Amino acid sequence: VKSSWQVLRLLGAVEGTPGKLTQVGRIAADLQIDPRWAKMLEVAGTRDLLPQAVEVVAVMSVSSSFLRRSSDPETRQAISAHLQRTASGGDIASMYSLFRQWSQLREDRRLNDANALASTNYIAKRGVAAAASTATDLRRDLMITDKSAKPALSDSQVFDLILSSCFLNLADRVGGGNTCRDAVYRVIPGGGLMEAVDTACIFPGSTVLGLSEPPDLVCFL
């Protein structure tokens, strides 16, 4: 419990003793979202990027189910390679770009084109629908009405927003093979303030897989 409070303090969600909710904390409580996503929205608001950040948060909230899953190694490799070509800023930047394209096609009532985009880019229909629902709920709760007037975020802007909220989530390499695809990592949430919870491998669609050798430390969602 103590370490969880420390994480909230580092995220700027609480302050003082006893912990008093800050603006980030109030956003998390009012919207019932992860404090990390609340931190991202708060940072985005100071940069006049709130409408776009809502879409990033929506994608991040379903990132594990946004793309189709497959047990076939060749299919997983194809998905990974495709994501790396889609955006250079990382997995979430790729998913955000695809989500925005899909959303625009839906708004323009080009449903066949939206379905084709999803099929071509390995997008799971349930995952993208869940992201769209989350984005709609957040816009309503935050009273955002001008989303269509805002340009898409660049890969670097998406990356900066992710760092603003996920800088405490780390994983260090503990074994596995000598390639990114085979490396095994120990998941350490809370920047080391919380105990390691599990071991994991790099996500099959990660742009990290394009590196020549696995990094010793990675930041994760």
CSV table of C-alpha atoms in Angstrom, one decimal:
chain,number,residue,atom,x,y,z
A,1,VAL,CA,0.0,0.0,0.0
A,2,LYS,CA,2.8,2.4,0.9
A,3,SER,CA,4.6,1.8,-2.4
A,4,SER,CA,1.3,2.5,-4.2
A,5,TRP,CA,1.0,5.8,-2.5
A,6,GLN,CA,4.5,6.7,-3.5
A,7,VAL,CA,3.7,5.9,-7.1
A,8,LEU,CA,0.7,8.2,-7.0
A,9,ARG,CA,2.9,10.9,-5.5
A,10,LEU,CA,5.4,10.6,-8.3
A,11,LEU,CA,2.6,10.8,-10.8
A,12,GLY,CA,1.4,13.9,-9.1
A,13,ALA,CA,-2.0,12.4,-8.3
A,14,VAL,CA,-1.7,13.2,-4.6
A,15,GLU,CA,0.2,15.6,-2.4
A,16,GLY,CA,0.7,16.3,1.3
A,17,THR,CA,0.1,14.1,4.3
A,18,PRO,CA,-2.4,12.6,4.3
A,19,GLY,CA,-2.6,12.4,0.6
A,20,LYS,CA,-4.8,15.1,-0.9
A,21,LEU,CA,-6.0,14.7,-4.5
A,22,THR,CA,-4.3,17.0,-7.1
A,23,GLN,CA,-5.8,17.9,-10.5
A,24,VAL,CA,-4.4,14.6,-11.8
A,25,GLY,CA,-5.9,12.7,-8.9
A,26,ARG,CA,-9.3,14.3,-9.4
A,27,ILE,CA,-9.2,13.5,-13.2
A,28,ALA,CA,-8.5,9.9,-12.3
A,29,ALA,CA,-11.2,9.7,-9.7
A,30,ASP,CA,-13.9,11.6,-11.7
A,31,LEU,CA,-13.3,9.7,-14.9
A,32,GLN,CA,-12.6,6.4,-13.2
A,33,ILE,CA,-9.4,5.9,-15.2
A,34,ASP,CA,-5.9,4.8,-14.5
A,35,PRO,CA,-3.8,7.5,-12.8
A,36,ARG,CA,-1.3,7.3,-15.7
A,37,TRP,CA,-4.0,8.1,-18.2
A,38,ALA,CA,-5.1,11.0,-16.0
A,39,LYS,CA,-1.5,12.3,-16.0
A,40,MET,CA,-1.4,12.1,-19.7
A,41,LEU,CA,-4.6,14.1,-20.1
A,42,GLU,CA,-3.4,16.7,-17.6
A,43,VAL,CA,-0.2,17.2,-19.5
A,44,ALA,CA,-2.0,17.2,-22.9
A,45,GLY,CA,-4.3,19.9,-21.6
A,46,THR,CA,-1.3,22.2,-20.9
A,47,ARG,CA,-0.2,21.7,-24.5
A,48,ASP,CA,-3.6,22.2,-26.2
A,49,LEU,CA,-3.6,18.6,-27.2
A,50,LEU,CA,-6.4,17.2,-25.1
A,51,PRO,CA,-8.8,16.1,-28.0
A,52,GLN,CA,-6.0,14.1,-29.5
A,53,ALA,CA,-4.7,12.7,-26.2
A,54,VAL,CA,-8.2,11.3,-25.6
A,55,GLU,CA,-7.7,9.1,-28.6
A,56,VAL,CA,-4.3,8.0,-27.5
A,57,VAL,CA,-5.7,7.1,-24.0
A,58,ALA,CA,-8.5,5.2,-25.7
A,59,VAL,CA,-6.0,3.2,-27.8
A,60,MET,CA,-3.8,2.6,-24.8
A,61,SER,CA,-6.7,1.3,-22.7
A,62,VAL,CA,-7.3,-1.5,-25.2
A,63,SER,CA,-3.8,-1.9,-26.5
A,64,SER,CA,-3.6,-5.6,-25.7
A,65,SER,CA,-6.7,-6.3,-27.8
A,66,PHE,CA,-6.5,-3.7,-30.5
A,67,LEU,CA,-4.8,-6.0,-32.9
A,68,ARG,CA,-5.8,-9.5,-34.0
A,69,ARG,CA,-4.1,-12.3,-32.1
A,70,SER,CA,-2.6,-15.3,-33.8
A,71,SER,CA,-0.7,-18.4,-32.7
A,72,ASP,CA,0.9,-18.7,-36.0
A,73,PRO,CA,4.6,-17.4,-35.9
A,74,GLU,CA,4.5,-16.1,-39.5
A,75,THR,CA,1.4,-14.1,-38.9
A,76,ARG,CA,2.8,-12.6,-35.7
A,77,GLN,CA,5.9,-11.7,-37.6
A,78,ALA,CA,3.8,-10.1,-40.3
A,79,ILE,CA,1.9,-8.0,-37.8
A,80,SER,CA,5.2,-6.9,-36.2
A,81,ALA,CA,6.7,-5.9,-39.5
A,82,HIS,CA,3.5,-4.0,-40.5
A,83,LEU,CA,3.4,-2.0,-37.3
A,84,GLN,CA,7.0,-1.0,-37.8
A,85,ARG,CA,6.2,0.3,-41.2
A,86,THR,CA,3.1,2.1,-40.1
A,87,ALA,CA,4.8,4.5,-37.6
A,88,SER,CA,8.4,5.0,-36.4
A,89,GLY,CA,7.3,6.3,-32.9
A,90,GLY,CA,6.4,2.9,-31.5
A,91,ASP,CA,3.4,0.5,-31.1
A,92,ILE,CA,1.0,3.0,-29.7
A,93,ALA,CA,1.8,5.6,-32.3
A,94,SER,CA,1.0,3.0,-34.9
A,95,MET,CA,-2.3,2.0,-33.3
A,96,TYR,CA,-3.2,5.7,-32.8
A,97,SER,CA,-2.6,6.4,-36.5
A,98,LEU,CA,-4.7,3.5,-37.5
A,99,PHE,CA,-7.4,4.3,-35.1
A,100,ARG,CA,-7.6,7.9,-36.3
A,101,GLN,CA,-7.9,6.7,-39.9
A,102,TRP,CA,-10.5,4.2,-39.0
A,103,SER,CA,-12.5,6.7,-37.1
A,104,GLN,CA,-12.5,9.3,-39.9
A,105,LEU,CA,-13.7,6.7,-42.4
A,106,ARG,CA,-16.5,5.8,-40.0
A,107,GLU,CA,-17.5,9.4,-39.6
A,108,ASP,CA,-17.5,9.8,-43.3
A,109,ARG,CA,-19.8,6.8,-43.5
A,110,ARG,CA,-17.3,4.9,-45.6
A,111,LEU,CA,-17.9,1.7,-43.7
A,112,ASN,CA,-16.6,-0.6,-46.3
A,113,ASP,CA,-13.3,1.3,-46.4
A,114,ALA,CA,-13.1,1.3,-42.6
A,115,ASN,CA,-13.6,-2.5,-42.6
A,116,ALA,CA,-11.0,-2.9,-45.4
A,117,LEU,CA,-8.5,-0.8,-43.4
A,118,ALA,CA,-9.1,-3.0,-40.3
A,119,SER,CA,-8.6,-6.1,-42.3
A,120,THR,CA,-5.5,-5.0,-44.1
A,121,ASN,CA,-3.9,-3.7,-40.9
A,122,TYR,CA,-4.7,-6.7,-38.6
A,123,ILE,CA,-7.1,-4.5,-36.5
A,124,ALA,CA,-9.4,-6.5,-34.2
A,125,LYS,CA,-13.0,-5.3,-34.6
A,126,ARG,CA,-13.9,-5.6,-31.0
A,127,GLY,CA,-10.7,-3.9,-29.9
A,128,VAL,CA,-11.1,-0.8,-32.2
A,129,ALA,CA,-14.8,-0.6,-31.3
A,130,ALA,CA,-13.9,-0.6,-27.6
A,131,ALA,CA,-11.4,2.2,-28.2
A,132,ALA,CA,-14.0,4.2,-30.0
A,133,SER,CA,-16.5,3.7,-27.1
A,134,THR,CA,-13.8,4.8,-24.6
A,135,ALA,CA,-13.0,7.9,-26.7
A,136,THR,CA,-16.6,8.9,-26.9
A,137,ASP,CA,-17.1,8.5,-23.1
A,138,LEU,CA,-14.0,10.6,-22.4
A,139,ARG,CA,-15.0,13.4,-24.8
A,140,ARG,CA,-18.4,13.5,-23.1
A,141,ASP,CA,-17.0,13.6,-19.6
A,142,LEU,CA,-14.4,16.2,-20.6
A,143,MET,CA,-16.9,18.2,-22.7
A,144,ILE,CA,-14.8,18.1,-25.8
A,145,THR,CA,-16.6,19.0,-29.0
A,146,ASP,CA,-14.0,20.1,-31.4
A,147,LYS,CA,-12.1,16.8,-32.0
A,148,SER,CA,-12.5,17.0,-35.8
A,149,ALA,CA,-10.8,20.4,-35.9
A,150,LYS,CA,-7.6,19.1,-34.4
A,151,PRO,CA,-4.7,17.7,-36.5
A,152,ALA,CA,-3.3,14.3,-35.8
A,153,LEU,CA,-0.4,14.0,-33.4
A,154,SER,CA,3.0,13.3,-34.8
A,155,ASP,CA,4.8,10.1,-33.7
A,156,SER,CA,7.1,12.2,-31.4
A,157,GLN,CA,4.1,13.9,-29.8
A,158,VAL,CA,2.6,10.5,-29.0
A,159,PHE,CA,5.9,9.3,-27.6
A,160,ASP,CA,6.2,12.4,-25.4
A,161,LEU,CA,2.7,11.9,-24.0
A,162,ILE,CA,3.5,8.2,-23.3
A,163,LEU,CA,6.6,9.2,-21.4
A,164,SER,CA,4.7,11.7,-19.3
A,165,SER,CA,2.5,9.0,-17.9
A,166,CYS,CA,4.4,5.7,-18.1
A,167,PHE,CA,7.9,6.8,-17.0
A,168,LEU,CA,7.6,4.6,-13.9
A,169,ASN,CA,6.9,1.4,-15.7
A,170,LEU,CA,10.1,-0.5,-16.4
A,171,ALA,CA,11.3,-4.0,-17.3
A,172,ASP,CA,14.8,-5.2,-17.1
A,173,ARG,CA,16.3,-8.0,-19.2
A,174,VAL,CA,16.8,-11.2,-17.2
A,175,GLY,CA,17.5,-13.9,-19.8
A,176,GLY,CA,16.2,-15.5,-22.9
A,177,GLY,CA,17.8,-15.5,-26.3
A,178,ASN,CA,20.1,-12.9,-27.9
A,179,THR,CA,17.5,-11.4,-30.1
A,180,CYS,CA,14.7,-9.0,-29.2
A,181,ARG,CA,12.1,-11.7,-30.1
A,182,ASP,CA,13.6,-14.2,-27.6
A,183,ALA,CA,14.6,-11.9,-24.8
A,184,VAL,CA,12.9,-12.3,-21.4
A,185,TYR,CA,12.2,-9.3,-19.1
A,186,ARG,CA,11.3,-8.8,-15.5
A,187,VAL,CA,8.3,-6.5,-15.1
A,188,ILE,CA,9.0,-3.8,-12.4
A,189,PRO,CA,6.0,-1.4,-12.0
A,190,GLY,CA,6.3,1.9,-10.1
A,191,GLY,CA,9.9,2.6,-11.0
A,192,GLY,CA,11.2,0.0,-8.6
A,193,LEU,CA,9.0,1.1,-5.7
A,194,MET,CA,6.8,-2.0,-6.2
A,195,GLU,CA,8.0,-5.6,-6.4
A,196,ALA,CA,8.5,-7.3,-9.8
A,197,VAL,CA,5.2,-8.9,-10.7
A,198,ASP,CA,6.0,-11.2,-13.6
A,199,THR,CA,8.3,-11.9,-16.5
A,200,ALA,CA,7.4,-11.2,-20.1
A,201,CYS,CA,8.6,-11.0,-23.6
A,202,ILE,CA,8.4,-8.0,-26.0
A,203,PHE,CA,5.0,-7.6,-27.6
A,204,PRO,CA,4.9,-9.3,-31.1
A,205,GLY,CA,4.0,-6.0,-32.8
A,206,SER,CA,6.6,-3.9,-31.0
A,207,THR,CA,9.0,-1.7,-33.0
A,208,VAL,CA,11.6,-2.7,-30.5
A,209,LEU,CA,11.8,-6.0,-32.5
A,210,GLY,CA,13.5,-4.0,-35.2
A,211,LEU,CA,16.6,-3.4,-33.1
A,212,SER,CA,19.7,-5.5,-33.7
A,213,GLU,CA,20.0,-6.6,-30.1
A,214,PRO,CA,17.6,-6.5,-27.1
A,215,PRO,CA,17.9,-3.5,-24.8
A,216,ASP,CA,18.7,-4.1,-21.1
A,217,LEU,CA,15.8,-1.8,-20.0
A,218,VAL,CA,12.5,-1.0,-21.6
A,219,CYS,CA,9.5,1.3,-20.7
A,220,PHE,CA,6.1,-0.4,-21.0
A,221,LEU,CA,2.4,0.5,-20.6
